[in-house]
mmCIF file of C-alpha atoms and ligand atoms in Angstrom:
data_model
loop_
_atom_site.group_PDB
_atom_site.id
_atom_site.type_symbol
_atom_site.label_atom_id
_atom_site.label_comp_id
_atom_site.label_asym_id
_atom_site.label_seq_id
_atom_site.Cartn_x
_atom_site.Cartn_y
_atom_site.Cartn_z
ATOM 1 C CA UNK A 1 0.000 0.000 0.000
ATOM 2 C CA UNK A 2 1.178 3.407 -1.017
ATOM 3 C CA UNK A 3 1.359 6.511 1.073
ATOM 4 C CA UNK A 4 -1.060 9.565 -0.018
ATOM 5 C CA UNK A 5 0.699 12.552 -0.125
ATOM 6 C CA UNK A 6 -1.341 15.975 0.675
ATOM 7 C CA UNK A 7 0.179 19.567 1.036
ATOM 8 C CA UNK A 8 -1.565 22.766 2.011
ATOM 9 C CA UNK A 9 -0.528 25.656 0.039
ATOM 10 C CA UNK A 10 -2.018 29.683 0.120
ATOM 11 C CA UNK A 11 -1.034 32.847 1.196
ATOM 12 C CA UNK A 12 -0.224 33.760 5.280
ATOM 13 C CA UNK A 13 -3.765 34.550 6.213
ATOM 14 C CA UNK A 14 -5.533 32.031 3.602
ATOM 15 C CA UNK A 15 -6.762 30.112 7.169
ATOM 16 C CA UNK A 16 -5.197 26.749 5.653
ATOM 17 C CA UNK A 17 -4.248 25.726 9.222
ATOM 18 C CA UNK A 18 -7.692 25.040 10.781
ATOM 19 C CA UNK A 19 -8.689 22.902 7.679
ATOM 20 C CA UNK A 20 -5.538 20.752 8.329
ATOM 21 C CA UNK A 21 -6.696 19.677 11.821
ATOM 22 C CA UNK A 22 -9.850 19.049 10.420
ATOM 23 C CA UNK A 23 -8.964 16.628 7.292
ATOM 24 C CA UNK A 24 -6.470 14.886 9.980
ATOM 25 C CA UNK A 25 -9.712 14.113 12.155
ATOM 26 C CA UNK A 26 -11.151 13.304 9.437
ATOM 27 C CA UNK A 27 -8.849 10.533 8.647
ATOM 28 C CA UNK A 28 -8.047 9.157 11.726
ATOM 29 C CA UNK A 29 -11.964 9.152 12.006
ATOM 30 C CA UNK A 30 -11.796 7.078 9.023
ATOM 31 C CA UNK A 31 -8.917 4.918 9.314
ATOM 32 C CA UNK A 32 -11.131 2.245 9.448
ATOM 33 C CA UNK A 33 -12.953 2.602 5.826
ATOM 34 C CA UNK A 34 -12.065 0.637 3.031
ATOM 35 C CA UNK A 35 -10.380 4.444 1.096
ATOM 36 C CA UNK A 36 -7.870 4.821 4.340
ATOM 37 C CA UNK A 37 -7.895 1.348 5.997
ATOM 38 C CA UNK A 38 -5.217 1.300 8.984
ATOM 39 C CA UNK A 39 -3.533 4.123 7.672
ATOM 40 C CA UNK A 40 -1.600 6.326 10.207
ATOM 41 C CA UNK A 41 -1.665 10.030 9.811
ATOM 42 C CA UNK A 42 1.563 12.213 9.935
ATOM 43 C CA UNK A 43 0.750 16.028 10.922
ATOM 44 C CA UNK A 44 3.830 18.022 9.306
ATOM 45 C CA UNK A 45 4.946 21.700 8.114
ATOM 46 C CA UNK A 46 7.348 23.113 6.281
ATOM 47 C CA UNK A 47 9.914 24.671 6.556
ATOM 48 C CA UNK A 48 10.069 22.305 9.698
ATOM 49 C CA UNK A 49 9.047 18.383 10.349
ATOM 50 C CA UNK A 50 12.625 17.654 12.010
ATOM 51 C CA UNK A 51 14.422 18.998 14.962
ATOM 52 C CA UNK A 52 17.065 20.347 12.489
ATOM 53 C CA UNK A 53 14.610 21.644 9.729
ATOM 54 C CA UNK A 54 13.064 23.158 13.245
ATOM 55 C CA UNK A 55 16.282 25.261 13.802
ATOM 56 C CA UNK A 56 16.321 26.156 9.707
ATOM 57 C CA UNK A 57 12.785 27.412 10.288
ATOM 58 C CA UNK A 58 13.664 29.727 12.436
ATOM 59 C CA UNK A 59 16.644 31.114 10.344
ATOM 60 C CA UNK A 60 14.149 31.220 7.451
ATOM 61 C CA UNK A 61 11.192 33.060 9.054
ATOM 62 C CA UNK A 62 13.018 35.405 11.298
ATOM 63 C CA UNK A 63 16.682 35.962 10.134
ATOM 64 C CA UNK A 64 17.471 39.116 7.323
ATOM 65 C CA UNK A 65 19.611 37.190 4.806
ATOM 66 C CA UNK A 66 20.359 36.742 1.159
ATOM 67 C CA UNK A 67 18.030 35.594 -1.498
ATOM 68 C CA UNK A 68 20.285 32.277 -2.456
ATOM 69 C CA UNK A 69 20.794 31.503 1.152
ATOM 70 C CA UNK A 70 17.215 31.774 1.899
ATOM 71 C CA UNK A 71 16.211 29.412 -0.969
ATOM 72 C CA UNK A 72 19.234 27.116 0.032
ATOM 73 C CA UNK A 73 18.403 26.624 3.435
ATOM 74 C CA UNK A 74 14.765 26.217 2.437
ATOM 75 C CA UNK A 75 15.404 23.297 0.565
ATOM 76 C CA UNK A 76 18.198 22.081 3.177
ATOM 77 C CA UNK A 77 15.209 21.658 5.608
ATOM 78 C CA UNK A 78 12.955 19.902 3.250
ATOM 79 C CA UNK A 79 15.248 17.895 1.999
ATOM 80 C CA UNK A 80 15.660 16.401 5.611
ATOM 81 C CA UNK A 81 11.970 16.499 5.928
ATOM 82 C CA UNK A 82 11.781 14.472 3.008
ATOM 83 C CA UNK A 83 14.400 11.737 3.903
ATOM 84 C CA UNK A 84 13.588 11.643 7.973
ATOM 85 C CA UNK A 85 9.977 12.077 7.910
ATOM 86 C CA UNK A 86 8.126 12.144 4.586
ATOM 87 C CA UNK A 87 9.335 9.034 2.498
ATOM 88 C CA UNK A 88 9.505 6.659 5.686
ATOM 89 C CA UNK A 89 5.964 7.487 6.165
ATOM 90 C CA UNK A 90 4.845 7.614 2.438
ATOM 91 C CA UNK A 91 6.503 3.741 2.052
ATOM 92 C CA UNK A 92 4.857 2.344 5.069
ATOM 93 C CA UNK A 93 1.712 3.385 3.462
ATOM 94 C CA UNK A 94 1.143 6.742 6.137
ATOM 95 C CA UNK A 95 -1.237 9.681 4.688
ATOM 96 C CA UNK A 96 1.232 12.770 5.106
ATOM 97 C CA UNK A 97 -0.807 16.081 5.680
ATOM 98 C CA UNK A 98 2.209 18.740 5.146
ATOM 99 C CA UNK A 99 1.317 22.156 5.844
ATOM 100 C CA UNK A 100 3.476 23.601 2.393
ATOM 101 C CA UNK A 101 5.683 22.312 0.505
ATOM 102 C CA UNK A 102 8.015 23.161 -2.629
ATOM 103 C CA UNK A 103 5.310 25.257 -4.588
ATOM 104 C CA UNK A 104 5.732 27.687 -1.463
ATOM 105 C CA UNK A 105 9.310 28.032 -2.351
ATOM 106 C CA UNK A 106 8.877 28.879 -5.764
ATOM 107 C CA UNK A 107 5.538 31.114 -5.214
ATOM 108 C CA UNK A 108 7.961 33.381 -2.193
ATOM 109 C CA UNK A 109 11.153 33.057 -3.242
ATOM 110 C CA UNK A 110 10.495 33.024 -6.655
ATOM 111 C CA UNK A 111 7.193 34.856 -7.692
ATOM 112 C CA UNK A 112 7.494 37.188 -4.144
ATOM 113 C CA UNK A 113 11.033 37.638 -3.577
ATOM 114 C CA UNK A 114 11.986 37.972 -7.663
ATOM 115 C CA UNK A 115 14.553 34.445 -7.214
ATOM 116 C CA UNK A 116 15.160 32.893 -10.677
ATOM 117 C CA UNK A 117 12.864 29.911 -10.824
ATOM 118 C CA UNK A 118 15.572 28.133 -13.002
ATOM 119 C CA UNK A 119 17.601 27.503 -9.859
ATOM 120 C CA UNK A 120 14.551 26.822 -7.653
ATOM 121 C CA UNK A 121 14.074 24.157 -10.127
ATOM 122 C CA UNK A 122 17.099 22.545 -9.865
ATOM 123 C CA UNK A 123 17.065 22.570 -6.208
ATOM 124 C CA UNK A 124 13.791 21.101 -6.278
ATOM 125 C CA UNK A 125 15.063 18.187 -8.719
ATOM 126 C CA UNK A 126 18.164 17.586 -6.358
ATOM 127 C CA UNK A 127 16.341 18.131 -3.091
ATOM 128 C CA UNK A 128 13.115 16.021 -4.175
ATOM 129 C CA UNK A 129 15.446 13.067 -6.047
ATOM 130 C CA UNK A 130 15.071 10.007 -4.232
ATOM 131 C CA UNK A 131 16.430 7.496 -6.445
ATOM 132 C CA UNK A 132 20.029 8.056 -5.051
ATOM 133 C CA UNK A 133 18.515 7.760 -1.553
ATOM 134 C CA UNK A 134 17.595 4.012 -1.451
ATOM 135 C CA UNK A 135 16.409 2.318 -4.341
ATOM 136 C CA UNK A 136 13.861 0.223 -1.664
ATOM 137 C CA UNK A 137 12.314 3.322 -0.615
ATOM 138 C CA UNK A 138 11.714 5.118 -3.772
ATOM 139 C CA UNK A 139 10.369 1.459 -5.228
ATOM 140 C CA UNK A 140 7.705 1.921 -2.289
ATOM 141 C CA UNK A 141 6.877 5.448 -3.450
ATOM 142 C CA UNK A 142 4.786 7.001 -6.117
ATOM 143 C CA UNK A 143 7.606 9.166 -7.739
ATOM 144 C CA UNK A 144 7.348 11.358 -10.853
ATOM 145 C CA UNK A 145 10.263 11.502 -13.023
ATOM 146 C CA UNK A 146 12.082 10.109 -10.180
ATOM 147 C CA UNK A 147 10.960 12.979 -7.860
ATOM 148 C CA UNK A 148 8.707 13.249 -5.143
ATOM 149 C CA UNK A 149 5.586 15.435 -5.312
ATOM 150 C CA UNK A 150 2.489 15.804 -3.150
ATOM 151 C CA UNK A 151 -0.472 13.288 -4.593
ATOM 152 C CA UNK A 152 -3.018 16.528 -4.133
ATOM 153 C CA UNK A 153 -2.358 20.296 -3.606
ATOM 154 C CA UNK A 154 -5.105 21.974 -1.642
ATOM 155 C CA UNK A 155 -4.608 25.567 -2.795
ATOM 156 C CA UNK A 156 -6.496 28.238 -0.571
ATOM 157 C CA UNK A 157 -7.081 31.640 -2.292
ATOM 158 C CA UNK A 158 -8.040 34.215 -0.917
ATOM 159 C CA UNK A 159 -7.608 38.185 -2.165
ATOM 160 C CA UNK A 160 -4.560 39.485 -0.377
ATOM 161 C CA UNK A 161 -6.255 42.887 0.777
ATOM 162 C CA UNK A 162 -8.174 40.232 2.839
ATOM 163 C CA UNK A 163 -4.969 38.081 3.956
ATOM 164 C CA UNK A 164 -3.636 40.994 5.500
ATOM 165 C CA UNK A 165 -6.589 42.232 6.999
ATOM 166 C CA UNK A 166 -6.591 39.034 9.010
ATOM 167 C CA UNK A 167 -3.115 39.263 9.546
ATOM 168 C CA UNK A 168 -2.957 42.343 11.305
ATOM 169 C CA UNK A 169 -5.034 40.637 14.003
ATOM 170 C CA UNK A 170 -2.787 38.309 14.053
ATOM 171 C CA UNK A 171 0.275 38.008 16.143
ATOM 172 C CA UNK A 172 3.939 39.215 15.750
ATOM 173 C CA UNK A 173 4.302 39.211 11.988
ATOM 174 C CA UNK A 174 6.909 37.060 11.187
ATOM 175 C CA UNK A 175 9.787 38.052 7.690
ATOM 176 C CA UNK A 176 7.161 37.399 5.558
ATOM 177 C CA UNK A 177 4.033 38.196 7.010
ATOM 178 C CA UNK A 178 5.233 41.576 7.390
ATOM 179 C CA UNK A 179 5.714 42.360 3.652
ATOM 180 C CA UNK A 180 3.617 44.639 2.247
ATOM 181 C CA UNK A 181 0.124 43.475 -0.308
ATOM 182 C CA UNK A 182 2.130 43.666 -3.047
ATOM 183 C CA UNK A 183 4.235 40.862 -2.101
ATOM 184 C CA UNK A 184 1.119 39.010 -1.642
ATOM 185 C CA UNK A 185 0.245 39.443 -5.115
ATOM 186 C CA UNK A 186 2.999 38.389 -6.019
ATOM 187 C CA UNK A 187 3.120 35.162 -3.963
ATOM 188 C CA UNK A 188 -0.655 34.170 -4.786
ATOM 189 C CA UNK A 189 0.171 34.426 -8.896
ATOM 190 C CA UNK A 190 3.116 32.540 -8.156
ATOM 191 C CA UNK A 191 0.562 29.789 -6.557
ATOM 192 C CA UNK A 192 -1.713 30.187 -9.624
ATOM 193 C CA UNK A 193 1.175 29.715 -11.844
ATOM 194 C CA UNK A 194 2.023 26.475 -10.434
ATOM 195 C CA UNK A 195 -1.589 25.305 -10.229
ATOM 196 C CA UNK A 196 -1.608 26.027 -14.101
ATOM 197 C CA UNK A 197 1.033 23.822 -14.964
ATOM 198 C CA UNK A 198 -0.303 20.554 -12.825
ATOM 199 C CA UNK A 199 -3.712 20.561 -12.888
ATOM 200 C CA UNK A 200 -4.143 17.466 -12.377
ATOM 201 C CA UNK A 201 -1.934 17.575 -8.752
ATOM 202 C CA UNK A 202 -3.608 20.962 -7.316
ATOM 203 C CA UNK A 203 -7.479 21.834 -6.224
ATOM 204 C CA UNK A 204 -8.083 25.375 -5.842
ATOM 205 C CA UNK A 205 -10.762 26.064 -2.373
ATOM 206 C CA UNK A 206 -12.507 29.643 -2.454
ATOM 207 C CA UNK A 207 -10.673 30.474 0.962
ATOM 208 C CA UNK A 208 -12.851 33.499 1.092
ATOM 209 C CA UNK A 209 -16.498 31.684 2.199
ATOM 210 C CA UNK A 210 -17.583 30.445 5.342
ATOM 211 C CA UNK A 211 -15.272 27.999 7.520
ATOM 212 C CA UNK A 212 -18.224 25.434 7.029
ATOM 213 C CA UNK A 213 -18.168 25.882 3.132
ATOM 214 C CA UNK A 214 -14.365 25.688 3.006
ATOM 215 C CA UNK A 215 -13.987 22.829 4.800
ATOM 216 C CA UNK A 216 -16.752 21.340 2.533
ATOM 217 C CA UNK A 217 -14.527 21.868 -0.158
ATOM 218 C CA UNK A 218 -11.834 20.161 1.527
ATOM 219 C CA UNK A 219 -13.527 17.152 2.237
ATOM 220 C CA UNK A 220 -14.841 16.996 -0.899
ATOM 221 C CA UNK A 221 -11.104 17.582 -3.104
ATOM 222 C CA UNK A 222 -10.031 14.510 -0.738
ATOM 223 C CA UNK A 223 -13.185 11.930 -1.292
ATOM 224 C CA UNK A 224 -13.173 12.461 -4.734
ATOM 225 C CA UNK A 225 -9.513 11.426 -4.841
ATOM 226 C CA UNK A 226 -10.771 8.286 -3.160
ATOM 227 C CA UNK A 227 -8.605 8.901 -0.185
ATOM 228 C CA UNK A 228 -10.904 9.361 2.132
HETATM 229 P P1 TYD B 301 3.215 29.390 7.796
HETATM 230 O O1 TYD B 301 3.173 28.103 7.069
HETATM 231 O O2 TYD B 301 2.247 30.423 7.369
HETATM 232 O O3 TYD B 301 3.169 29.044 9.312
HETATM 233 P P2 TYD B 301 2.409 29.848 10.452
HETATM 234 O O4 TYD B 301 0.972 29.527 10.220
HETATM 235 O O5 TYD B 301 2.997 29.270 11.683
HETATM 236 O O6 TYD B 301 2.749 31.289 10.238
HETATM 237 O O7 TYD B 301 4.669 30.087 7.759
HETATM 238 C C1 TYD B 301 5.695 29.675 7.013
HETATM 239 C C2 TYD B 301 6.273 30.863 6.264
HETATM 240 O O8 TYD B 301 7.390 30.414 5.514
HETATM 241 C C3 TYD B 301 5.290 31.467 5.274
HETATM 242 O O9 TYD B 301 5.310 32.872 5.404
HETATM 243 C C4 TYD B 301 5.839 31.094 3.936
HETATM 244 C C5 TYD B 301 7.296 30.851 4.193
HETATM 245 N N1 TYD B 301 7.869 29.821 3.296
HETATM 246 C C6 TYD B 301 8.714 30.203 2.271
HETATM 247 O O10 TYD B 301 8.990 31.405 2.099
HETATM 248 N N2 TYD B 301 9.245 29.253 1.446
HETATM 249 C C7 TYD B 301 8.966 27.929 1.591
HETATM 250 O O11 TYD B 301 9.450 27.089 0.813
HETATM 251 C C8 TYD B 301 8.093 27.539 2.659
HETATM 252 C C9 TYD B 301 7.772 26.098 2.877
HETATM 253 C C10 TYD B 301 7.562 28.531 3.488
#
């Protein structure tokens, strides 16, 4: 049995968070059914998921630093992510919920922060290769072209003005959540430009409705993947 693979993408203030705790409940609920039978459910985040992608995170989100370095150390945590937490999990056959993954890297460092998305690429093809890992593990894996990518995207849009309006409610801003609506912009066409080019891996949810409607949508993206 496979893992399923499921990241949470959006915008800070898209309220992605909430819904995560949700669809996790809503597994473990479930882990019974004949979609998720016996399945265990692994609750991660990037940039995080280890004790030393922990330590990166907090380099990442709070220290002033240089473009490169940020998008190095970005994919230096998820890389560990990947090979401590995500592929064991993924080839005993574990539904991994990760709260964002590499389309966050190229929609703020690339479509926010202006990085070239030629080297984000290339990290992401290095960082996400996990043929040279173990060849048993990446057997046990769903890879594509060798690489590991979520199963589903759950995409939360929401306009920015709005994002920020909830932000500022919010606690301490952190590097990012400070920047200004512009950024934002930036960030969420990054998103949409990464949704356009897999379809098939990403499901857009209306983040701007009710909680109740959203997390209908949710629930709905995941059953009709038959995962749930
Ligand atoms: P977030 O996921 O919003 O966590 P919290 O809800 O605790 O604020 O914060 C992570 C921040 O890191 C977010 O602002 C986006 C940023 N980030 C990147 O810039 N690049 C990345 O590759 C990832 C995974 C996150």
């Amino acid at each position: 049995m496979t893992g399923v693979f499921i990241s949470f993408e959006g915008i800070d203030g898209a309220g992605k968070s909430s819904h995560i705790q949700a669809l996790a409940q809503a597994f473990g609920a479930s882990s019974s059914s004949a979609a998720s039978s016996g399945r265990q459910v692994v609750l991660t985040r990037e940039p995080g998921g280890t004790a030393l992608s922990e330590k990166l995170r907090e380099l990442i989100l709070h220290a002033p630093m240089d473009a490169l370095t940020e998008a190095l150390l970005v994919f230096a945590a998820r890389r560990e992510h990947i090979v401590q937490v995500i592929a064991p999990a993924l080839a005993r056959g574990d539904v991994v919920l990760c709260d964002r993954f590499t389309d966050a890297s190229f929609a703020y460092q690339g479509a926010g922060r202006g990085f070239d998305l030629e080297t984000l690429s290339k990290l992401e093809h290095s960082a996400q290769d996990l043929r040279r890992l173990s060849a048993d593990l990446a057997s046990k894996i769903r890879l594509k072209h060798g690489i590991l990518q979520p199963d589903l995207t759950l995409l939360f849009e929401v306009p920015p003005q709005v994002a920020a309006q909830r932000l500022a409610q919010a606690r301490q801003p952190d590097k990012f959540e400070s920047q200004d609506v512009a950024f934002f912009e930036r960030v969420a066409s990054g998103y949409a430009a990464r949704a356009a080019a897999d379809p098939q891996r990403f499901v857009r949810i209306n983040g701007h409705q009710s909680l109740e409607h959203v997390r209908a949508d949710v629930m709905a993206a995941v059953k009709a993947r038959g995962y749930l």
